[in-house]
Amino acid sequence: SNAAERQVAASVASALAAGRPLVTLEEGEEPESFWEALGGKADYPKEKQTMGGEAPPRLFECSNRTGAFVATELFGWSQGDLLPTECFLLDTVSSLFVWNGGEANETEKRGVATLAKEYLEAVGRPSCPVITVAGGLEPALFASHFLGWD
């Protein structure tokens, strides 16, 4: 993993820990008790897996290019829709990603951070982890929701 992926993992772990102490390990150094708690060690999946009954991911473009901050849901989206001048919300049900394009302005970055909290309240998932991702430094956890990520 790279530094950006480790930062995202630390953010998710902190949100899930609820005040409990955290232990950071390198991949491959996990004690057997770690794998036992997860139901045993297995090979990495070869394709995207979803948990039964969950809704498909939703992607929202968040922009103020018209002079007002607006969030618009995209359908049939792909990696190419992630414009570097904009910010996006990716709702995967188990987490909400805030993607900040490298050229997005500060108003959009503040607006999408506020919108993330409001959105989770509105959909009844206020304790859902919010993970901020920088454009160009997307961790696999984020990229796995885009078919054919390049």
mmCIF file of C-alpha atoms in Angstrom:
data_model
loop_
_atom_site.group_PDB
_atom_site.id
_atom_site.type_symbol
_atom_site.label_atom_id
_atom_site.label_comp_id
_atom_site.label_asym_id
_atom_site.label_seq_id
_atom_site.Cartn_x
_atom_site.Cartn_y
_atom_site.Cartn_z
ATOM 1 C CA SER A 1 0.000 0.000 0.000
ATOM 2 C CA ASN A 2 1.082 3.581 -0.511
ATOM 3 C CA ALA A 3 0.966 6.468 1.956
ATOM 4 C CA ALA A 4 -2.429 7.691 0.676
ATOM 5 C CA GLU A 5 -3.965 4.216 1.102
ATOM 6 C CA ARG A 6 -2.539 3.945 4.620
ATOM 7 C CA GLN A 7 -3.992 7.370 5.460
ATOM 8 C CA VAL A 8 -7.443 6.306 4.212
ATOM 9 C CA ALA A 9 -7.192 3.042 6.166
ATOM 10 C CA ALA A 10 -6.268 4.959 9.327
ATOM 11 C CA SER A 11 -9.243 7.280 8.814
ATOM 12 C CA VAL A 12 -11.653 4.354 8.394
ATOM 13 C CA ALA A 13 -10.158 2.473 11.343
ATOM 14 C CA SER A 14 -10.419 5.535 13.568
ATOM 15 C CA ALA A 15 -14.083 6.000 12.649
ATOM 16 C CA LEU A 16 -14.855 2.351 13.349
ATOM 17 C CA ALA A 17 -12.774 2.068 16.517
ATOM 18 C CA ALA A 18 -15.126 4.217 18.586
ATOM 19 C CA GLY A 19 -12.369 5.101 21.039
ATOM 20 C CA ARG A 20 -10.815 1.636 21.225
ATOM 21 C CA PRO A 21 -7.034 1.396 20.752
ATOM 22 C CA LEU A 22 -5.790 0.762 17.209
ATOM 23 C CA VAL A 23 -2.915 -1.477 16.118
ATOM 24 C CA THR A 24 -1.270 -0.889 12.741
ATOM 25 C CA LEU A 25 0.221 -3.884 10.931
ATOM 26 C CA GLU A 26 1.845 -4.394 7.567
ATOM 27 C CA GLU A 27 0.082 -6.835 5.270
ATOM 28 C CA GLY A 28 1.314 -10.350 5.974
ATOM 29 C CA GLU A 29 2.142 -9.610 9.633
ATOM 30 C CA GLU A 30 -1.391 -10.257 10.947
ATOM 31 C CA PRO A 31 -1.597 -12.653 13.908
ATOM 32 C CA GLU A 32 -3.731 -15.784 13.495
ATOM 33 C CA SER A 33 -6.309 -14.294 15.898
ATOM 34 C CA PHE A 34 -6.916 -11.515 13.350
ATOM 35 C CA TRP A 35 -7.881 -14.008 10.646
ATOM 36 C CA GLU A 36 -9.921 -16.124 13.066
ATOM 37 C CA ALA A 37 -12.008 -13.058 13.969
ATOM 38 C CA LEU A 38 -12.734 -12.584 10.242
ATOM 39 C CA GLY A 39 -13.699 -16.202 9.670
ATOM 40 C CA GLY A 40 -10.354 -17.421 8.312
ATOM 41 C CA LYS A 41 -7.798 -16.329 5.750
ATOM 42 C CA ALA A 42 -8.756 -16.643 2.052
ATOM 43 C CA ASP A 43 -7.435 -15.587 -1.337
ATOM 44 C CA TYR A 44 -8.239 -12.093 -2.553
ATOM 45 C CA PRO A 45 -11.405 -11.968 -4.676
ATOM 46 C CA LYS A 46 -10.837 -11.863 -8.424
ATOM 47 C CA GLU A 47 -13.887 -9.660 -9.082
ATOM 48 C CA LYS A 48 -16.013 -7.103 -7.276
ATOM 49 C CA GLN A 49 -18.210 -8.644 -4.601
ATOM 50 C CA THR A 50 -21.235 -7.027 -3.008
ATOM 51 C CA MET A 51 -23.061 -7.962 0.127
ATOM 52 C CA GLY A 52 -26.508 -9.411 -0.559
ATOM 53 C CA GLY A 53 -29.353 -6.939 -0.563
ATOM 54 C CA GLU A 54 -27.224 -3.794 -0.653
ATOM 55 C CA ALA A 55 -28.042 -1.002 -3.040
ATOM 56 C CA PRO A 56 -25.640 -0.320 -5.907
ATOM 57 C CA PRO A 57 -23.137 2.518 -5.412
ATOM 58 C CA ARG A 58 -24.304 6.044 -6.202
ATOM 59 C CA LEU A 59 -22.088 8.830 -7.554
ATOM 60 C CA PHE A 60 -22.865 12.542 -7.145
ATOM 61 C CA GLU A 61 -21.007 15.364 -8.871
ATOM 62 C CA CYS A 62 -20.676 18.370 -6.543
ATOM 63 C CA SER A 63 -19.890 21.662 -8.221
ATOM 64 C CA ASN A 64 -20.325 25.397 -7.938
ATOM 65 C CA ARG A 65 -19.506 26.150 -11.584
ATOM 66 C CA THR A 66 -22.967 27.708 -12.076
ATOM 67 C CA GLY A 67 -22.464 30.034 -9.104
ATOM 68 C CA ALA A 68 -24.436 27.830 -6.696
ATOM 69 C CA PHE A 69 -23.191 24.655 -5.030
ATOM 70 C CA VAL A 70 -25.182 21.801 -6.596
ATOM 71 C CA ALA A 71 -24.997 18.009 -6.264
ATOM 72 C CA THR A 72 -26.164 16.004 -9.271
ATOM 73 C CA GLU A 73 -26.489 12.217 -9.289
ATOM 74 C CA LEU A 74 -24.791 10.541 -12.244
ATOM 75 C CA PHE A 75 -26.039 7.321 -13.818
ATOM 76 C CA GLY A 76 -24.004 4.843 -15.844
ATOM 77 C CA TRP A 77 -20.852 6.505 -14.555
ATOM 78 C CA SER A 78 -17.208 5.565 -15.038
ATOM 79 C CA GLN A 79 -13.773 6.737 -13.996
ATOM 80 C CA GLY A 80 -13.869 9.277 -16.827
ATOM 81 C CA ASP A 81 -16.685 11.130 -15.075
ATOM 82 C CA LEU A 82 -14.361 12.121 -12.216
ATOM 83 C CA LEU A 83 -13.456 15.589 -13.454
ATOM 84 C CA PRO A 84 -10.339 17.042 -11.806
ATOM 85 C CA THR A 85 -12.072 20.426 -11.486
ATOM 86 C CA GLU A 86 -14.927 19.018 -9.375
ATOM 87 C CA CYS A 87 -15.684 17.098 -6.178
ATOM 88 C CA PHE A 88 -17.788 13.946 -5.936
ATOM 89 C CA LEU A 89 -19.593 11.809 -3.373
ATOM 90 C CA LEU A 90 -19.515 8.034 -3.871
ATOM 91 C CA ASP A 91 -22.036 6.248 -1.664
ATOM 92 C CA THR A 92 -21.196 2.547 -1.366
ATOM 93 C CA VAL A 93 -23.665 1.996 1.518
ATOM 94 C CA SER A 94 -20.901 0.754 3.841
ATOM 95 C CA SER A 95 -18.962 4.022 3.418
ATOM 96 C CA LEU A 96 -19.248 7.422 1.814
ATOM 97 C CA PHE A 97 -16.266 8.621 -0.186
ATOM 98 C CA VAL A 98 -15.560 12.313 -0.716
ATOM 99 C CA TRP A 99 -13.424 12.600 -3.851
ATOM 100 C CA ASN A 100 -11.660 15.938 -4.321
ATOM 101 C CA GLY A 101 -10.342 16.639 -7.797
ATOM 102 C CA GLY A 102 -6.858 18.132 -7.861
ATOM 103 C CA GLU A 103 -8.169 21.322 -9.490
ATOM 104 C CA ALA A 104 -11.361 21.654 -7.407
ATOM 105 C CA ASN A 105 -11.735 24.991 -5.649
ATOM 106 C CA GLU A 106 -11.869 25.417 -1.878
ATOM 107 C CA THR A 107 -15.569 26.341 -1.912
ATOM 108 C CA GLU A 108 -16.385 22.986 -3.529
ATOM 109 C CA LYS A 109 -14.141 21.095 -1.106
ATOM 110 C CA ARG A 110 -15.840 22.714 1.904
ATOM 111 C CA GLY A 111 -19.262 22.257 0.341
ATOM 112 C CA VAL A 112 -18.815 18.543 -0.375
ATOM 113 C CA ALA A 113 -17.526 17.921 3.170
ATOM 114 C CA THR A 114 -20.634 19.583 4.617
ATOM 115 C CA LEU A 115 -22.896 17.827 2.125
ATOM 116 C CA ALA A 116 -21.442 14.436 3.088
ATOM 117 C CA LYS A 117 -22.627 14.867 6.686
ATOM 118 C CA GLU A 118 -26.037 16.210 5.621
ATOM 119 C CA TYR A 119 -26.490 13.397 3.104
ATOM 120 C CA LEU A 120 -25.756 10.679 5.667
ATOM 121 C CA GLU A 121 -28.226 12.257 8.095
ATOM 122 C CA ALA A 122 -30.868 12.420 5.349
ATOM 123 C CA VAL A 123 -30.456 8.746 4.362
ATOM 124 C CA GLY A 124 -30.460 7.594 7.999
ATOM 125 C CA ARG A 125 -26.808 6.541 8.229
ATOM 126 C CA PRO A 126 -25.216 9.295 10.350
ATOM 127 C CA SER A 127 -22.483 6.990 11.707
ATOM 128 C CA CYS A 128 -21.392 5.744 8.261
ATOM 129 C CA PRO A 129 -17.634 6.320 7.748
ATOM 130 C CA VAL A 130 -16.721 9.250 5.499
ATOM 131 C CA ILE A 131 -13.464 8.695 3.613
ATOM 132 C CA THR A 132 -11.779 11.608 1.836
ATOM 133 C CA VAL A 133 -9.880 10.705 -1.322
ATOM 134 C CA ALA A 134 -7.561 12.960 -3.316
ATOM 135 C CA GLY A 135 -7.882 12.757 -7.091
ATOM 136 C CA GLY A 136 -4.937 10.835 -8.514
ATOM 137 C CA LEU A 137 -4.282 9.038 -5.204
ATOM 138 C CA GLU A 138 -7.335 6.761 -5.158
ATOM 139 C CA PRO A 139 -6.980 3.676 -2.956
ATOM 140 C CA ALA A 140 -8.152 0.301 -4.252
ATOM 141 C CA LEU A 141 -11.105 0.480 -1.855
ATOM 142 C CA PHE A 142 -12.408 3.450 -3.877
ATOM 143 C CA ALA A 143 -11.262 2.370 -7.359
ATOM 144 C CA SER A 144 -12.918 -1.051 -7.022
ATOM 145 C CA HIS A 145 -16.311 0.614 -7.522
ATOM 146 C CA PHE A 146 -15.397 1.709 -11.057
ATOM 147 C CA LEU A 147 -15.455 -0.899 -13.813
ATOM 148 C CA GLY A 148 -12.101 -1.059 -15.587
ATOM 149 C CA TRP A 149 -10.322 1.457 -13.341
ATOM 150 C CA ASP A 150 -7.129 2.553 -15.081
#
